[in-house]
C-alpha atoms as a PDB file:
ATOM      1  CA  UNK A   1    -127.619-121.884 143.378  1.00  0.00           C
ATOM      2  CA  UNK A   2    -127.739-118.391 142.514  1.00  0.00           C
ATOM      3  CA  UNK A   3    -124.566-118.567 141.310  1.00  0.00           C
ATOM      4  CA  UNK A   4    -124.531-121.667 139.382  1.00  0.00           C
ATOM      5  CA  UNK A   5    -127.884-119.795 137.647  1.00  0.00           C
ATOM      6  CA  UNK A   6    -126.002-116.891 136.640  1.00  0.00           C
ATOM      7  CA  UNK A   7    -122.936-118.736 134.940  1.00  0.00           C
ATOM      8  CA  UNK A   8    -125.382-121.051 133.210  1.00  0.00           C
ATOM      9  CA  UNK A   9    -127.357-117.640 131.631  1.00  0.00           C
ATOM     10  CA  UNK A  10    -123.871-116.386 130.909  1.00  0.00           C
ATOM     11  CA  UNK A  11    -122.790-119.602 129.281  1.00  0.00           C
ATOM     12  CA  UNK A  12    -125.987-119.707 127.092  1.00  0.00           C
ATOM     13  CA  UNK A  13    -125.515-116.057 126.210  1.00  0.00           C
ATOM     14  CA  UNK A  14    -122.135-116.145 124.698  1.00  0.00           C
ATOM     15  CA  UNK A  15    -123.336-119.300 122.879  1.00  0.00           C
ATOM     16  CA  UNK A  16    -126.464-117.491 121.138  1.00  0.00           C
ATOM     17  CA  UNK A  17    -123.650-114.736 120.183  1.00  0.00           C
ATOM     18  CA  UNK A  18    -121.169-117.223 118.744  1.00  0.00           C
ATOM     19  CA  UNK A  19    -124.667-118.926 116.617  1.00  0.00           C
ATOM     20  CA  UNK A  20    -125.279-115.858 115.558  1.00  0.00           C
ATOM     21  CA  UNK A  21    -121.556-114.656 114.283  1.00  0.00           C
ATOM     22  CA  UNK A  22    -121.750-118.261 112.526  1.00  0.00           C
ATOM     23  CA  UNK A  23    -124.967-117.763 111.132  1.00  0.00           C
ATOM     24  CA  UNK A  24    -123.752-114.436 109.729  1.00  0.00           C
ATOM     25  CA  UNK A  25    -120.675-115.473 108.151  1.00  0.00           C
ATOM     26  CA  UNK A  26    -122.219-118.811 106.657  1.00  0.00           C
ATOM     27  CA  UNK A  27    -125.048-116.481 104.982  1.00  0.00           C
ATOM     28  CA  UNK A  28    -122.280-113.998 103.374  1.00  0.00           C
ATOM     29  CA  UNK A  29    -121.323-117.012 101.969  1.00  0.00           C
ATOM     30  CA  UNK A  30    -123.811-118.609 100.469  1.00  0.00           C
ATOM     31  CA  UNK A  31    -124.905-115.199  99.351  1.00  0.00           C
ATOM     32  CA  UNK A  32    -121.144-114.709  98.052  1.00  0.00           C
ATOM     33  CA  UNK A  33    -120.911-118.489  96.243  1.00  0.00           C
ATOM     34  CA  UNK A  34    -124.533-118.191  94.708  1.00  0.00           C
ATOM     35  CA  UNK A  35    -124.477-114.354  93.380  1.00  0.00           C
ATOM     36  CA  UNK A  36    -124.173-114.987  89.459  1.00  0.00           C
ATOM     37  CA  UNK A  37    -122.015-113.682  87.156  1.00  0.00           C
ATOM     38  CA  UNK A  38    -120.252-114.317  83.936  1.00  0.00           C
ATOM     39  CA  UNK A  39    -117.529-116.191  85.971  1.00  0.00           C
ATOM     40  CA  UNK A  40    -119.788-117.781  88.001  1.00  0.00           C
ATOM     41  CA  UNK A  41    -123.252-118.190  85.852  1.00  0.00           C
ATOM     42  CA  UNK A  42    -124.320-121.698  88.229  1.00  0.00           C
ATOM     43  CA  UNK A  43    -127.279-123.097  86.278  1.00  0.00           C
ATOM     44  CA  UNK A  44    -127.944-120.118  84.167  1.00  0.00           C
ATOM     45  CA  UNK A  45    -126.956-119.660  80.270  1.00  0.00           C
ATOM     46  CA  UNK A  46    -127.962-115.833  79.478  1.00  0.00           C
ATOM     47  CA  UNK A  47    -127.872-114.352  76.302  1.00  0.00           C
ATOM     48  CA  UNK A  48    -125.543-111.797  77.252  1.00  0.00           C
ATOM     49  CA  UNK A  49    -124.328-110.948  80.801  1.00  0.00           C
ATOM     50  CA  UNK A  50    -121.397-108.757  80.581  1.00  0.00           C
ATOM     51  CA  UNK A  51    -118.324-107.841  82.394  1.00  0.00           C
ATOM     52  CA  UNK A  52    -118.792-107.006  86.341  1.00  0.00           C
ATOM     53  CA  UNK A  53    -122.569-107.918  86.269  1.00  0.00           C
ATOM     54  CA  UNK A  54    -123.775-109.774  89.273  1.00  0.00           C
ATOM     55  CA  UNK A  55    -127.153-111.149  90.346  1.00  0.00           C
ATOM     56  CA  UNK A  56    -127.299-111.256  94.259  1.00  0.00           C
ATOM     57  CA  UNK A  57    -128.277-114.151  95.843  1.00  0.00           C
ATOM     58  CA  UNK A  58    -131.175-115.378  96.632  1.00  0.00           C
ATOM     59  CA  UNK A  59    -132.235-114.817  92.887  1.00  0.00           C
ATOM     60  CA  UNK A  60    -135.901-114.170  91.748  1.00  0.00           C
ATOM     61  CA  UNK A  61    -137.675-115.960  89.136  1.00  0.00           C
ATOM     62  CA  UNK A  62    -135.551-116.439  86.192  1.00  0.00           C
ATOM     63  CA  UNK A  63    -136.841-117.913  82.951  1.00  0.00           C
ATOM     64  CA  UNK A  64    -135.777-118.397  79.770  1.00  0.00           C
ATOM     65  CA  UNK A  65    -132.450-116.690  80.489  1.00  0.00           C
ATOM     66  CA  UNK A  66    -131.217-117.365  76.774  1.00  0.00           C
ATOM     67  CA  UNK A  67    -133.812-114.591  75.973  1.00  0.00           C
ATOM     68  CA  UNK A  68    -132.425-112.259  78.239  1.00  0.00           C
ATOM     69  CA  UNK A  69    -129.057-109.764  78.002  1.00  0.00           C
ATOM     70  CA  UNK A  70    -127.583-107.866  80.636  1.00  0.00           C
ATOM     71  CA  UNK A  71    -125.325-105.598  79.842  1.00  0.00           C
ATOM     72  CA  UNK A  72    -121.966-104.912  81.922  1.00  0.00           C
ATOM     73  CA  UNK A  73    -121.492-103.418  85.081  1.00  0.00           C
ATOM     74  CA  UNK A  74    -124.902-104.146  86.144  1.00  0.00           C
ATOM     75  CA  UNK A  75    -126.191-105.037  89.613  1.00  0.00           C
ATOM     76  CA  UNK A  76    -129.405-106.882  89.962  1.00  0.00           C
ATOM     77  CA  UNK A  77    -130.829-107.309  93.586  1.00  0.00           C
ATOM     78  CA  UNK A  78    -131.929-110.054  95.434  1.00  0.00           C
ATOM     79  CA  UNK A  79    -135.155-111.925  94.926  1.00  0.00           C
ATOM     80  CA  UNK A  80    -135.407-110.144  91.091  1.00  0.00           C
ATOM     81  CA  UNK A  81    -137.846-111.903  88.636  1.00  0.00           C
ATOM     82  CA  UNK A  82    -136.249-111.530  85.255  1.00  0.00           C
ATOM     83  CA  UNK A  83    -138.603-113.277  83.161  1.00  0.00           C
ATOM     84  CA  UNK A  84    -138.835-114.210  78.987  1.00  0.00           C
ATOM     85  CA  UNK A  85    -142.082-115.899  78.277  1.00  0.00           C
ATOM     86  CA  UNK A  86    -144.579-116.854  81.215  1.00  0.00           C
ATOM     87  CA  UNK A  87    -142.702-120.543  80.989  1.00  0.00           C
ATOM     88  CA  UNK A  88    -139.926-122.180  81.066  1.00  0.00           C
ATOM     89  CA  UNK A  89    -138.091-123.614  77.949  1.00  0.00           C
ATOM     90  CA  UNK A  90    -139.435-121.821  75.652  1.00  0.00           C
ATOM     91  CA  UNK A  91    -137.719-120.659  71.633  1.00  0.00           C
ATOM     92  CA  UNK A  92    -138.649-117.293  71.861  1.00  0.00           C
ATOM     93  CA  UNK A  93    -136.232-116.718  68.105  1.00  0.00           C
ATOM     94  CA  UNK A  94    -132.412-115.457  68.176  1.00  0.00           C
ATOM     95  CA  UNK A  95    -132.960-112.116  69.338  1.00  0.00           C
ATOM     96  CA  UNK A  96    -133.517-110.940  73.358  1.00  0.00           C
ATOM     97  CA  UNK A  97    -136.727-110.037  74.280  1.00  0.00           C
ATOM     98  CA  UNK A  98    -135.702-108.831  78.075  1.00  0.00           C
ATOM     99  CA  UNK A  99    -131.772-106.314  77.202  1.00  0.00           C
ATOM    100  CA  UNK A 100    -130.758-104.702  80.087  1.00  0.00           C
ATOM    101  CA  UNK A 101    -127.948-101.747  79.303  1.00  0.00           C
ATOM    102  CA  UNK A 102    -124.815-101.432  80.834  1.00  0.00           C
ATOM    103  CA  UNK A 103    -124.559-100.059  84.488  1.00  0.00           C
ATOM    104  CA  UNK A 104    -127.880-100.514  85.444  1.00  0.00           C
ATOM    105  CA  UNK A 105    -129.372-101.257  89.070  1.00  0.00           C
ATOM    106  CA  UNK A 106    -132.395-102.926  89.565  1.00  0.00           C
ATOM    107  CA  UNK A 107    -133.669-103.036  93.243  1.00  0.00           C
ATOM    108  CA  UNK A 108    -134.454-105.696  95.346  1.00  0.00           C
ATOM    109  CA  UNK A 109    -137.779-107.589  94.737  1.00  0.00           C
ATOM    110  CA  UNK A 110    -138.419-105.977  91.279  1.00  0.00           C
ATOM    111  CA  UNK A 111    -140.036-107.545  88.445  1.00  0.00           C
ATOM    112  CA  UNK A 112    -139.023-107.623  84.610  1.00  0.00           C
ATOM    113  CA  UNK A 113    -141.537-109.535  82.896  1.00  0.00           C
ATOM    114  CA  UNK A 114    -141.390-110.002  78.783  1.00  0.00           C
ATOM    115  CA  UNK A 115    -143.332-111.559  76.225  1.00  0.00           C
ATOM    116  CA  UNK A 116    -142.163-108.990  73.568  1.00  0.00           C
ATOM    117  CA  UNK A 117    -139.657-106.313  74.070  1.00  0.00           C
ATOM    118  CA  UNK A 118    -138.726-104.507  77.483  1.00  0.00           C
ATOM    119  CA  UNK A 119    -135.530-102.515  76.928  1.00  0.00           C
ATOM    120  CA  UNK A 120    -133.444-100.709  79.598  1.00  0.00           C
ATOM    121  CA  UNK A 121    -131.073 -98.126  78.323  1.00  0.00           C
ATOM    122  CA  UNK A 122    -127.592 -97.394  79.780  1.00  0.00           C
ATOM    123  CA  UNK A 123    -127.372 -96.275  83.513  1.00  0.00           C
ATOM    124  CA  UNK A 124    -131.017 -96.996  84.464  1.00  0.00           C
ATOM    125  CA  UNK A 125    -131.272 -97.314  88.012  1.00  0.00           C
ATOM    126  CA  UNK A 126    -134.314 -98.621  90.050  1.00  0.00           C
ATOM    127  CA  UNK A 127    -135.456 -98.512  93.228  1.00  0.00           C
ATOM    128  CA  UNK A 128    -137.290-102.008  95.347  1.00  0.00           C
ATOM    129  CA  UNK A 129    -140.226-103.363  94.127  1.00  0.00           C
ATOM    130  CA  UNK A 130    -140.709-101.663  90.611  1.00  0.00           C
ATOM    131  CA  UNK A 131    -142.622-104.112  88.021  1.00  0.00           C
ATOM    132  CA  UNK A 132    -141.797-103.338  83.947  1.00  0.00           C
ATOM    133  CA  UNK A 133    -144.135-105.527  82.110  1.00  0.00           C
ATOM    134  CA  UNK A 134    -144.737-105.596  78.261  1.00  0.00           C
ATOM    135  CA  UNK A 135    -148.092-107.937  78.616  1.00  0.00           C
ATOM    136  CA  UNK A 136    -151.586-106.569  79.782  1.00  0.00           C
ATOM    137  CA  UNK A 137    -154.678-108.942  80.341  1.00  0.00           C
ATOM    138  CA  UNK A 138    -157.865-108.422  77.803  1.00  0.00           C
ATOM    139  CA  UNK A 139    -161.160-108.215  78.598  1.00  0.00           C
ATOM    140  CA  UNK A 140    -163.245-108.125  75.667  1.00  0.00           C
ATOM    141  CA  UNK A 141    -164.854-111.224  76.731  1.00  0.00           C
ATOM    142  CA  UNK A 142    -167.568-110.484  79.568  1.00  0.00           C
ATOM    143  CA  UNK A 143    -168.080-114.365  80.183  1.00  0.00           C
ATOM    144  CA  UNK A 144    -164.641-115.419  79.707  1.00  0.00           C
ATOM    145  CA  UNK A 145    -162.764-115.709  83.218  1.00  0.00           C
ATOM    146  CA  UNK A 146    -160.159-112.766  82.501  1.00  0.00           C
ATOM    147  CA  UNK A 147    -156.805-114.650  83.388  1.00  0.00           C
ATOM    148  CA  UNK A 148    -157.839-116.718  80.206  1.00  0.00           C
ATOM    149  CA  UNK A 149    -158.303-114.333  77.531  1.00  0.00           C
ATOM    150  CA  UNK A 150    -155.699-113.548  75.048  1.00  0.00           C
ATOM    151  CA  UNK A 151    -152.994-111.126  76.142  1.00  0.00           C
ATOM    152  CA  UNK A 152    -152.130-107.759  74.251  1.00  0.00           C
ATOM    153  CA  UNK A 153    -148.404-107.412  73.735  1.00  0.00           C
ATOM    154  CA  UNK A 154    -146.572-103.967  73.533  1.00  0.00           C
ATOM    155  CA  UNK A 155    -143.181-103.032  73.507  1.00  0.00           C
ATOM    156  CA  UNK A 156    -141.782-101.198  76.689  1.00  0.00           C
ATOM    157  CA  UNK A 157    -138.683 -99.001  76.633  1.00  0.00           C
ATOM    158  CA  UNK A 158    -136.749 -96.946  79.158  1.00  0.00           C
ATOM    159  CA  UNK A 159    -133.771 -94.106  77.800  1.00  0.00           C
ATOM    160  CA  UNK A 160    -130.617 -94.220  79.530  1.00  0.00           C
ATOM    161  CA  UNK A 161    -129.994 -92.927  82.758  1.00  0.00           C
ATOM    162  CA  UNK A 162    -133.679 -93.021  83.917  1.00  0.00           C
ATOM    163  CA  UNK A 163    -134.863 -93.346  87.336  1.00  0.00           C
ATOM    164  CA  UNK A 164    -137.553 -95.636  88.474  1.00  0.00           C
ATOM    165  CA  UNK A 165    -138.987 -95.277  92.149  1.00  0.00           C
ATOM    166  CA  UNK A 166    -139.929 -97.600  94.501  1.00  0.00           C
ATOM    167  CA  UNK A 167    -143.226 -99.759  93.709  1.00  0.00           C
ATOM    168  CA  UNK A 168    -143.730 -98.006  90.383  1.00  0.00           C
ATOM    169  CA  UNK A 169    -145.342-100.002  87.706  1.00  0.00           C
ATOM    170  CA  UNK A 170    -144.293 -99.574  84.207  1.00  0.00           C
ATOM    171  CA  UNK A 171    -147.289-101.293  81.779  1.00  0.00           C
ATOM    172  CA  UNK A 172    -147.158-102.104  78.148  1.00  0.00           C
ATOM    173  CA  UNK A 173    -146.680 -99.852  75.189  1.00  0.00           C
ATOM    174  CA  UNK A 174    -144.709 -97.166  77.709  1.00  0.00           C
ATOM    175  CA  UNK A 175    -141.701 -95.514  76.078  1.00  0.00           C
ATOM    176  CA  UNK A 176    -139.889 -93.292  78.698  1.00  0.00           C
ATOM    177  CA  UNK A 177    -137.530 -90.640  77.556  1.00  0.00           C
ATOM    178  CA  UNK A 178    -133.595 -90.326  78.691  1.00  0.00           C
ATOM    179  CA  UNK A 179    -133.103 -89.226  82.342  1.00  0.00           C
ATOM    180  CA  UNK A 180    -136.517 -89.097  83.659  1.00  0.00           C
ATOM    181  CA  UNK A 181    -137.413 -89.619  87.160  1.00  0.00           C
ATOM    182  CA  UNK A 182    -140.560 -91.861  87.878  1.00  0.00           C
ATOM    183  CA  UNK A 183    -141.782 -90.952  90.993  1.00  0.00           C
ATOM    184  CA  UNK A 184    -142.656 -93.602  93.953  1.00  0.00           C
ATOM    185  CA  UNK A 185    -145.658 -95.590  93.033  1.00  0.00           C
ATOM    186  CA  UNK A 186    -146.383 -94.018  89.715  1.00  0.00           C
ATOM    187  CA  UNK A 187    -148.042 -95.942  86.849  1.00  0.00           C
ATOM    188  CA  UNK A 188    -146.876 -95.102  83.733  1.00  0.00           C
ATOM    189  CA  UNK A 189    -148.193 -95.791  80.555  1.00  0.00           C
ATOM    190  CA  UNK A 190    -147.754 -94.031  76.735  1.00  0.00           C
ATOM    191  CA  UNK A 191    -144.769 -91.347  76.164  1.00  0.00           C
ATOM    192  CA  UNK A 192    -142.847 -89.859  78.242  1.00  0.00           C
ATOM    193  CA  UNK A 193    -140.699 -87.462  77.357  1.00  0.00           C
ATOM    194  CA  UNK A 194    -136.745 -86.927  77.573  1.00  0.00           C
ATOM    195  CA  UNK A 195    -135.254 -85.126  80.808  1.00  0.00           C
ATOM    196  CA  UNK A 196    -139.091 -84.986  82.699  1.00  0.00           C
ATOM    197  CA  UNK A 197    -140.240 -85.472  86.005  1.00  0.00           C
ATOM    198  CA  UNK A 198    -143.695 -87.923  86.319  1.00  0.00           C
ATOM    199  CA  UNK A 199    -146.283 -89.044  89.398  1.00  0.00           C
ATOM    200  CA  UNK A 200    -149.081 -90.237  90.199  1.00  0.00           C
ATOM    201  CA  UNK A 201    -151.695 -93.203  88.755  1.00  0.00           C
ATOM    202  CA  UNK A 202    -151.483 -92.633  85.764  1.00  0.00           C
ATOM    203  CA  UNK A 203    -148.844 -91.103  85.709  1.00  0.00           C
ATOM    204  CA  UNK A 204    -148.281 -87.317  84.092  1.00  0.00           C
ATOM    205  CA  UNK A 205    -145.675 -84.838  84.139  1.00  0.00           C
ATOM    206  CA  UNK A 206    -144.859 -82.604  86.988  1.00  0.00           C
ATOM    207  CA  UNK A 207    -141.603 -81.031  86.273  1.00  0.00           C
ATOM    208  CA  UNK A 208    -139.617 -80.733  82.417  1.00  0.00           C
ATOM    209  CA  UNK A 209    -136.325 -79.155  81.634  1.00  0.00           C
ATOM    210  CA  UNK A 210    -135.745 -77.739  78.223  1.00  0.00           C
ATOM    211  CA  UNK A 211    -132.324 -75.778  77.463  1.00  0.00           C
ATOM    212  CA  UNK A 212    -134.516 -72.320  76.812  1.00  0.00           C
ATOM    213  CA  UNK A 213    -136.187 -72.273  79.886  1.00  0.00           C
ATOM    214  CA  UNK A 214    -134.717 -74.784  82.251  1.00  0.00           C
ATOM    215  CA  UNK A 215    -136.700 -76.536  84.867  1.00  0.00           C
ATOM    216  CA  UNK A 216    -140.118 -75.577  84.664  1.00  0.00           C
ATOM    217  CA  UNK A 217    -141.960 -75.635  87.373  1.00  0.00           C
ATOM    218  CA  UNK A 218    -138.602 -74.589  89.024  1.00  0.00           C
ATOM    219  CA  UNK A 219    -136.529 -76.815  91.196  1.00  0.00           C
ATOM    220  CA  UNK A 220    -137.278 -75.329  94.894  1.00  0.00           C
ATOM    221  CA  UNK A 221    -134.047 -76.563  96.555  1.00  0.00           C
ATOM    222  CA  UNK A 222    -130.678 -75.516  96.632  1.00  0.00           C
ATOM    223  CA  UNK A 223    -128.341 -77.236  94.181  1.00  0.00           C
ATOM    224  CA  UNK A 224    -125.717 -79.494  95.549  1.00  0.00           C
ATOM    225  CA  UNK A 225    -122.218 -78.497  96.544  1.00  0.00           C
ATOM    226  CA  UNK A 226    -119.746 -78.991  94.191  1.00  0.00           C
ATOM    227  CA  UNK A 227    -116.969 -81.555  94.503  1.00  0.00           C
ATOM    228  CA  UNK A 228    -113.570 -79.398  95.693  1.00  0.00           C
ATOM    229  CA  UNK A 229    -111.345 -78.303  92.680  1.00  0.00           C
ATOM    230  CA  UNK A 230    -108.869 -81.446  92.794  1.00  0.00           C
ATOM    231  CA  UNK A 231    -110.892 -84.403  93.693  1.00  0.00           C
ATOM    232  CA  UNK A 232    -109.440 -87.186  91.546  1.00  0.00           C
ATOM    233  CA  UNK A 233    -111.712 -90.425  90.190  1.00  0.00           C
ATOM    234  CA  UNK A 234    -109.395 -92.609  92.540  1.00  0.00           C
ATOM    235  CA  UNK A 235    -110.343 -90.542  95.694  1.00  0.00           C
ATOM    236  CA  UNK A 236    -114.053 -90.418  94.840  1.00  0.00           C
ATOM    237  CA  UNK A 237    -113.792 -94.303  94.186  1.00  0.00           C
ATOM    238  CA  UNK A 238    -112.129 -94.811  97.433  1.00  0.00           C
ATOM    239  CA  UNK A 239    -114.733 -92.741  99.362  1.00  0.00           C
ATOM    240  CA  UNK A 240    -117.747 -94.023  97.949  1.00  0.00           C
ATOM    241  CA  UNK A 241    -116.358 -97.649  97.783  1.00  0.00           C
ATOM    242  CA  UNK A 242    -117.477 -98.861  94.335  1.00  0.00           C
ATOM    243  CA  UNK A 243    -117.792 -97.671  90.626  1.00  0.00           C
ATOM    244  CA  UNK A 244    -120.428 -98.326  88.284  1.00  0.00           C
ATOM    245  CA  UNK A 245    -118.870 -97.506  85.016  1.00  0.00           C
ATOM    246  CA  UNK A 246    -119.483 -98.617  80.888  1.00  0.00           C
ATOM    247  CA  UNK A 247    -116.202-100.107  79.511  1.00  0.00           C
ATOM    248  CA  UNK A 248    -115.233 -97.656  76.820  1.00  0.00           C
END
């Protein structure tokens, strides 16, 4: 009996593993045959979506999509809302009100949400959960339930080759310089200026760069090793495994 218990465990074993190397494989396909892209756009008729973008599947909320350009080379996570207008089938005019800039990551479970104008330059790269919004609720009305009162619209704009952190929140009117880091969690509202460093809620500026005096407060760490004298694009490409790069 023993025995006859012990092959039938065994048997049932092996059978979960082989369920779960199906599973597995049937996911990476679905996730494979759903990701969109220009060659593959399913359902979806963007404005723009260039050259080597792809939006992983399972997708976020995506509305209006004729609204909204993505530039090439992009990658857009799973589950990313990229929204124009707060419903579907709407004429929101000729122009885009959600552009996206070429080589540009957006992290899993983000949000983009325009009414307006939001407007990613090149090479802006964000970490999970980060929500850009160009729409902030009034409340000028004390007996008006809040969710009902007209919205204020204000453009949002991020410079090329910013970083966004995880969970930061990016609210209307915010114009963020070239290569800025937003720290984890910050909220960030008004100017920001080129090649800074900004935390906290709201958010301010903790570290700037200028070319007279450099990083100020200084940068702490050591700087990172240089690649060896030699090391060709096709080696770094082969060792890193992909290449996020702007047609020229």
């Amino acid at each position: 009996m023993s025995i006859t218990r012990s092959l039938l465990t065994a048997a049932r074993s092996r059978g979960r593993r082989a369920a779960g190397r199906l599973v597995h494989r049937g996911w990476r396909w679905v996730q494979e045959v759903g990701a969109v892209s220009n060659q593959q756009p399913g359902p979806y008729r963007f404005g723009e979506l260039g050259d080597g973008s792809k939006l992983a599947f399972p997708l976020g909320t995506v509305f209006n999509e004729q609204s909204i350009a993505i530039g090439p080379f992009c990658i857009i996570g799973e589950r990313v809302t990229i929204s124009a207008g707060f419903l579907p089938g709407l004429d929101l005019g000729p122009e885009p009100i959600v552009r996206i800039g070429g080589g540009c990551v957006i992290g899993r479970g983000s949000h983009l949400v325009g009414h307006q104008s939001i407007v990613l330059g090149d090479n802006v790269w964000t970490g999970p959960g980060v929500y850009i919004t160009d729409q902030a609720h009034e409340y000028r009305d004390t007996e008006l339930p809040i969710g009902k009162q007209w919205p204020r619209n204000e453009p949002v704009e991020i410079g090329a080759g910013s970083w966004i952190g995880t969970g930061a929140v990016i609210l209307p009117g915010a114009r963020i310089g070239r290569n800025v880091v937003v720290a984890a969690n910050a909220v960030v509202r008004g100017e920001i200026p080129d090649h800074s460093v900004v935390a906290g809620a709201p958010a301010r500026v903790v570290r700037s760069w200028t070319p007279a005096e450099g990083w100020q407060p200084p940068i702490r760490h050591d700087a990172p090793r240089p690649l060896p004298e030699g090391v060709t694009a096709e080696q770094l490409r082969a060792l890193v495994g992909w290449d996020l790069h702007i047609p020229e």
